[in-house]
Coordinates of C-alpha atoms and ligand atoms in Angstrom, one line a residue:
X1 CA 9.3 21.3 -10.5
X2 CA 12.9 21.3 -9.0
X3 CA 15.2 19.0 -11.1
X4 CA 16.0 17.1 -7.6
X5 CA 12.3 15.9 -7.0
X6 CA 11.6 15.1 -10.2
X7 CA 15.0 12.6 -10.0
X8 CA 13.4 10.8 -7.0
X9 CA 10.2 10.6 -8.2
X10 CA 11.8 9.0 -11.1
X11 CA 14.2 6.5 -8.4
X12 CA 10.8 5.8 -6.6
X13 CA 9.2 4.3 -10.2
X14 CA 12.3 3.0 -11.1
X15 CA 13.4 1.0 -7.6
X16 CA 16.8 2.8 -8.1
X17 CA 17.4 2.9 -4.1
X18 CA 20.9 4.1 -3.7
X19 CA 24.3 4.5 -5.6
X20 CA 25.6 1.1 -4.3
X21 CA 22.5 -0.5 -6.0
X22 CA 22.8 -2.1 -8.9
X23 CA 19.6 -2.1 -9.9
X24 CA 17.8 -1.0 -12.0
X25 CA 20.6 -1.9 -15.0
X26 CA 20.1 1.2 -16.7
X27 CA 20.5 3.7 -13.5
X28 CA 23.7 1.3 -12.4
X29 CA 26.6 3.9 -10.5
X30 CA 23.9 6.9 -10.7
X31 CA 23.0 8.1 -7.1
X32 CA 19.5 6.6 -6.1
X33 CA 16.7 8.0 -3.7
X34 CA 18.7 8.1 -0.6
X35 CA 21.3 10.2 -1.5
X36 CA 19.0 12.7 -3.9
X37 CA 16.2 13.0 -0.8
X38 CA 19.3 13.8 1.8
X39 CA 20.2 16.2 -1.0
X40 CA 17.1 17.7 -1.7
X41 CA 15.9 18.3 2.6
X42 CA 19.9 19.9 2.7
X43 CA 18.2 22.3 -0.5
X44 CA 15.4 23.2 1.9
X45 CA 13.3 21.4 -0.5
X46 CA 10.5 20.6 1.9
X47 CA 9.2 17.6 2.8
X48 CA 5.3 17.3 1.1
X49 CA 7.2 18.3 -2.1
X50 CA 9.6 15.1 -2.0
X51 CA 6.6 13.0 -0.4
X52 CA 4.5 14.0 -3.5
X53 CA 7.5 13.5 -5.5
X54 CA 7.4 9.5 -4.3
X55 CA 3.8 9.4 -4.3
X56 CA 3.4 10.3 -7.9
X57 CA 6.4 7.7 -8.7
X58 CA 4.2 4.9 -6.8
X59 CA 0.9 6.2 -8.6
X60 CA 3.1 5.3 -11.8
X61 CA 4.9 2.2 -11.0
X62 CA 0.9 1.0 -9.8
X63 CA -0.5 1.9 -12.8
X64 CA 2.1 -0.2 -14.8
X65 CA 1.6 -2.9 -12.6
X66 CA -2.4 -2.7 -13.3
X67 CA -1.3 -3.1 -17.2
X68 CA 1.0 -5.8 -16.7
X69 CA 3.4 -3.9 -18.2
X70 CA 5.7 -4.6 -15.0
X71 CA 5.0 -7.5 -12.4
X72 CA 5.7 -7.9 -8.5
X73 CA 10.0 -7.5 -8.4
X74 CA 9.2 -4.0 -10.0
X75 CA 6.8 -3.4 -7.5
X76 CA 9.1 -4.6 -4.7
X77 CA 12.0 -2.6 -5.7
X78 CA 9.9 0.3 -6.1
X79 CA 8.1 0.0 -2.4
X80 CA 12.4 -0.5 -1.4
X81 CA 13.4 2.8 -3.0
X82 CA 10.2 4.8 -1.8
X83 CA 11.6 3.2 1.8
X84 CA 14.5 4.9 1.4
X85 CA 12.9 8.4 0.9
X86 CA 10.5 8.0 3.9
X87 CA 13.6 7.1 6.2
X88 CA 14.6 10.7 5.6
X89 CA 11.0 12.0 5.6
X90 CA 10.2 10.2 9.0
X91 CA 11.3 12.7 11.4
X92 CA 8.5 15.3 9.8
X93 CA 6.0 12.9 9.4
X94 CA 6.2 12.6 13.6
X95 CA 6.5 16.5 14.3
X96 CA 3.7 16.5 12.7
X97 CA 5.0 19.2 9.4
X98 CA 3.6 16.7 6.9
X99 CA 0.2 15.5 7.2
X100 CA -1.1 12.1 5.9
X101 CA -4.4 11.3 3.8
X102 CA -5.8 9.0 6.3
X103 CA -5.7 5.8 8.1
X104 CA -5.8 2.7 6.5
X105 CA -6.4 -0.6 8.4
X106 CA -5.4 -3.5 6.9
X107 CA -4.9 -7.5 7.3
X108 CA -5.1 -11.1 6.0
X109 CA -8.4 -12.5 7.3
X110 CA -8.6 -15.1 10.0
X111 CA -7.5 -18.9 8.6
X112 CA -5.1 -16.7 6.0
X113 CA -1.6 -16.5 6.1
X114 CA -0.8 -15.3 2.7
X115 CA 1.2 -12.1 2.9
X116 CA 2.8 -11.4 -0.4
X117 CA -0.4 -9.4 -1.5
X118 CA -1.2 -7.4 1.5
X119 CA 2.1 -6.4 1.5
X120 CA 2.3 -5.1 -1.5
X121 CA -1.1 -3.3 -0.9
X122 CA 0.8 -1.5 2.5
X123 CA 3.3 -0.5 0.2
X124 CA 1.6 1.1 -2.7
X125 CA -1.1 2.6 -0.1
X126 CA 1.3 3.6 1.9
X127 CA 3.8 5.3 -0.8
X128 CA 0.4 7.0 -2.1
X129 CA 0.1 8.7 1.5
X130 CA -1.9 6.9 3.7
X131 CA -1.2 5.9 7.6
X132 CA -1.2 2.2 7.5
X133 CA -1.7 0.2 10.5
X134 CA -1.2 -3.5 9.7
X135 CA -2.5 -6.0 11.5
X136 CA -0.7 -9.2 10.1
X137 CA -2.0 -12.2 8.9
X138 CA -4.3 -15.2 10.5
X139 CA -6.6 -11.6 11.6
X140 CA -9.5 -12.4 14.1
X141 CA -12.6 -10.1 13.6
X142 CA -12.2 -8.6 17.1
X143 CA -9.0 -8.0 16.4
X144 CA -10.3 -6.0 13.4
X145 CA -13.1 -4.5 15.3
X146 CA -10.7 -3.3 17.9
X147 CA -8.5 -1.7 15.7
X148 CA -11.5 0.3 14.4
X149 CA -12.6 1.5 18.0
X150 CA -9.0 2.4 18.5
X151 CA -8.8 4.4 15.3
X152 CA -11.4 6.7 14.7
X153 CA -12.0 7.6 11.0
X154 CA -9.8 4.2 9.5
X155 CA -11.0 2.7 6.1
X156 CA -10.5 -1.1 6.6
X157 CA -8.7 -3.2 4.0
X158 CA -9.4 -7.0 4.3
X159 CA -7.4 -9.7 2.0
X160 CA -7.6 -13.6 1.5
X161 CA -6.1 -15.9 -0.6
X162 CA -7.9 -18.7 -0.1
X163 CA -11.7 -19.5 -1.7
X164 CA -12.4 -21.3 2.3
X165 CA -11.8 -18.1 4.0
X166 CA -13.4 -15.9 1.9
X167 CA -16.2 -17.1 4.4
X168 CA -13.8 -15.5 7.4
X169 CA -14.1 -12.1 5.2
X170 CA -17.7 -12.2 4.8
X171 CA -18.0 -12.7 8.7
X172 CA -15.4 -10.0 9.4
X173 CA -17.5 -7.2 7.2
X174 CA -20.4 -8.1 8.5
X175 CA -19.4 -8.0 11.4
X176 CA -17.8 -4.3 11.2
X177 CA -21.3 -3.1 9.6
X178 CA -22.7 -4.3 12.9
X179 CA -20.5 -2.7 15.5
X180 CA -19.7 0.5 13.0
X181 CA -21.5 0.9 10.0
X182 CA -20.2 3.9 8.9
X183 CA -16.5 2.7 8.7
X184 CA -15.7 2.2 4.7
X185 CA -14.4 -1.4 4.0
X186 CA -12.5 -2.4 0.9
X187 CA -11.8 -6.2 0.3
X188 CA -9.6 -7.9 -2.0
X189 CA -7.0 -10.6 -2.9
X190 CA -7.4 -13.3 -6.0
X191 CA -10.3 -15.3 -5.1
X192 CA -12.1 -12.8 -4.9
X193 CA -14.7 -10.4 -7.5
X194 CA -16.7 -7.3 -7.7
X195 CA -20.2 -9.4 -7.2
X196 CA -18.5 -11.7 -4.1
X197 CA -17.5 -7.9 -2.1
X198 CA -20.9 -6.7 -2.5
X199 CA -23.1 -9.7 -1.4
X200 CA -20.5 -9.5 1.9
X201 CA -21.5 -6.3 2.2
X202 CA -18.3 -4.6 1.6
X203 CA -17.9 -1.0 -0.1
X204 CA -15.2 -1.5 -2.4
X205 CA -13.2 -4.6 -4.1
X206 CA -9.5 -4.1 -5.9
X207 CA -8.0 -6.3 -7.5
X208 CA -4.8 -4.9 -7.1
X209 CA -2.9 -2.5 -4.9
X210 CA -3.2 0.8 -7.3
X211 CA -7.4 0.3 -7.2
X212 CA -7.0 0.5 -3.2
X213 CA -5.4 3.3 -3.4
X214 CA -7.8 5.2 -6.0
X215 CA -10.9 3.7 -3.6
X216 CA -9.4 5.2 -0.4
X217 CA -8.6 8.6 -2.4
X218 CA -12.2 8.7 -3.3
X219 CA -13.2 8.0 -0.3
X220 CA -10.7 10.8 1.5
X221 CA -12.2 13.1 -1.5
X222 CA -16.3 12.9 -1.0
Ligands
LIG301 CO1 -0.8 -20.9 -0.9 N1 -2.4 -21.2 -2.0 N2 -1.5 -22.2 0.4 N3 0.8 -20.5 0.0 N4 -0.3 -19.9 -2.4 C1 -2.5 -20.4 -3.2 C2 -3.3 -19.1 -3.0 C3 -3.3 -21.4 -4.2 C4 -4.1 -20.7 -5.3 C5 -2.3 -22.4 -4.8 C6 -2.9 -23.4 -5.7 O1 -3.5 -24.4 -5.2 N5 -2.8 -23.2 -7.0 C7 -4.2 -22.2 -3.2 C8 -5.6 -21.6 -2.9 C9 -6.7 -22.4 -3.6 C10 -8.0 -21.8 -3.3 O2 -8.3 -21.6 -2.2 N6 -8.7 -21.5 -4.4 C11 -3.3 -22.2 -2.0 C12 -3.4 -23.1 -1.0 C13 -4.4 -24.2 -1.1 C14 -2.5 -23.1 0.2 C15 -2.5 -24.1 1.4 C16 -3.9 -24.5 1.9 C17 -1.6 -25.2 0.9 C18 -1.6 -26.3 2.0 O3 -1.0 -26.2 3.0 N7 -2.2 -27.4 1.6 C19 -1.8 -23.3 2.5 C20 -2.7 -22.4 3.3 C21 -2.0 -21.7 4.4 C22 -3.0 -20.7 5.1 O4 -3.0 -19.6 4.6 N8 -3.6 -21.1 6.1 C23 -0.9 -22.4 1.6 C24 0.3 -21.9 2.0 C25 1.1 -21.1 1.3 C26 2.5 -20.7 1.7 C27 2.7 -20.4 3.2 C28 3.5 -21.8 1.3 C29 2.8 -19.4 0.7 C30 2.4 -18.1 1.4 C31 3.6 -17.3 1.8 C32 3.2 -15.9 2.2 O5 2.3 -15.3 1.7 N9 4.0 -15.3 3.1 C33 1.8 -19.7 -0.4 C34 1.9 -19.1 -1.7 C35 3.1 -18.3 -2.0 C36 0.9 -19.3 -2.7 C37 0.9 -18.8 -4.1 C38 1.8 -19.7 -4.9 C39 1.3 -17.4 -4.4 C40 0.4 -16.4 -3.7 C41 1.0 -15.0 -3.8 O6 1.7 -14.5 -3.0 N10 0.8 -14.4 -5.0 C42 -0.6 -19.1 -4.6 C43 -0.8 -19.6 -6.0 C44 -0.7 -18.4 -7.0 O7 -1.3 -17.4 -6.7 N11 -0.2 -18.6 -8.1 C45 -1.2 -19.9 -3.5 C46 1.5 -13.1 -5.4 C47 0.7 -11.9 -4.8 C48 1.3 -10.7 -5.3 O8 -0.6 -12.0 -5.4 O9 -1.7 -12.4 -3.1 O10 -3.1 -12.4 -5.3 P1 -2.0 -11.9 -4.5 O11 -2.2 -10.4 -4.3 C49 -2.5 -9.5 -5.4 C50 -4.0 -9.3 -5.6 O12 -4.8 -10.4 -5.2 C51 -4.3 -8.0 -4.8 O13 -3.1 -7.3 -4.9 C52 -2.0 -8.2 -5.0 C53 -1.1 -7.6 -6.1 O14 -1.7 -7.6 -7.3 N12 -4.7 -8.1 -3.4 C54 -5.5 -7.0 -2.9 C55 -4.4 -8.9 -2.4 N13 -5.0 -8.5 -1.3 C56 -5.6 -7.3 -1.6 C57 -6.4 -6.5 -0.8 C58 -6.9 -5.3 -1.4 C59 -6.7 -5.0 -2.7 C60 -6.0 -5.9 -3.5 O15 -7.6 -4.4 -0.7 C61 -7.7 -4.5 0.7

């Protein structure tokens, strides 16, 4: 593997975004996944390489986070540095030269407004190569549902915070099974089990943003 993509895969795990940041400690005054992706594009590097490059850098930094080896600034500084790669990587992800995984919808159920989580979900899924359309937080079920119509083929990811509307989530999945029942749905956040997402009729639980990503990959895969 070139030297340059293995530098920002290590930025990406790392959360070393650019020269000027001074984090992490350790990679203070290097140059940081802005400058090494502008680099590596002007080396005709191309653009699935550097995107594979920051995927397998998020895969990492997830699988850390599963072990509680690092915690949620880690995973924030990482999701910042893999940012600053897509920035560069945008312009080929909308001509179309690099293709994505798949579409991911995702949202805090109705009642919710907790964020933090689902956010960090988009991030990871995202930096593992998924199209995500977010729908917010506070998220009706038709809102869900229409997002669904509107995007044939989306896996839907539902989160909640809250042990009261957990009973929003239930009512939301069941209510996709209804009006599509072939549309995969993953649910998660910390109230939440294995045992609860399977009496709501959901496909999948997580219970963190790294197990989204290996359910969507399966998914994608079968
Ligand atoms: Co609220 N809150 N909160 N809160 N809040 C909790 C959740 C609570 C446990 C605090 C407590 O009482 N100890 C409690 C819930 C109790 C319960 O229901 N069992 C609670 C309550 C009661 C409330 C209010 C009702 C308080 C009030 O007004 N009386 C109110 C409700 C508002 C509403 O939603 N309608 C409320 C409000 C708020 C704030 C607005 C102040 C703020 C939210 C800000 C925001 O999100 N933008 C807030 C916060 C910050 C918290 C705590 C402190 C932190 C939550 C958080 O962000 N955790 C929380 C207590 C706590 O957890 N220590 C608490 C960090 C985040 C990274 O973890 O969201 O679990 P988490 O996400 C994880 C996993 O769960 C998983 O991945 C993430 C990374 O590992 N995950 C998924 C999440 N979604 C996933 C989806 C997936 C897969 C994995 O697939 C689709």
């Amino acid at each position: 593997m070139d030297e340059l993509v293995v530098r920002i895969s290590h930025c990406v795990e790392n959360g070393k975004i650019n020269k000027a940041s001074p984090y992490p400690n350790a990679m203070k005054g290097m140059e940081g996944a802005d400058e090494l992706t502008k680099q590596a594009l002007d080396a005709a590097i191309g653009p699935d390489a550097i995107l594979q490059a920051c995927n397998d850098g998020m895969q990492r930094i997830g699988e850390r986070f599963s072990r509680n080896e690092v915690f949620v600034p880690e995973l924030l500084m990482a999701a910042k540095a893999m940012h600053a790669v897509m920035a560069h990587l945008e312009p080929f992800f909308k001509s179309g030269t690099v293709k994505v995984k798949g579409k991911f919808v995702l949202g805090t159920v109705a009642g919710d407004l907790h964020d933090i989580g689902k956010n960090l979900v988009r991030m990871v899924v995202e930096g593992n190569g998924w199209e995500v359309i977010d729908l917010g937080v506070d998220v009706k079920s038709t809102k869900f549902l229409d997002a669904i119509k509107n995007t044939p083929g989306c896996i839907v990811g539902l989160s909640a915070l809250l042990t009261t509307t957990m009973v929003n989530m239930s009512k939301t999945v069941q209510e996709i099974k209804i009006q599509f029942p072939a549309t995969k749905v993953i649910v998660g956040g910390a109230p939440l089990t294995m045992d609860a997402a399977l009496k709501m009729g959901a496909d999948g639980y997580s219970h963190d943003p790294q197990g989204a990503v290996t359910f969507l990959d399966k998914i994608s895969a079968a």
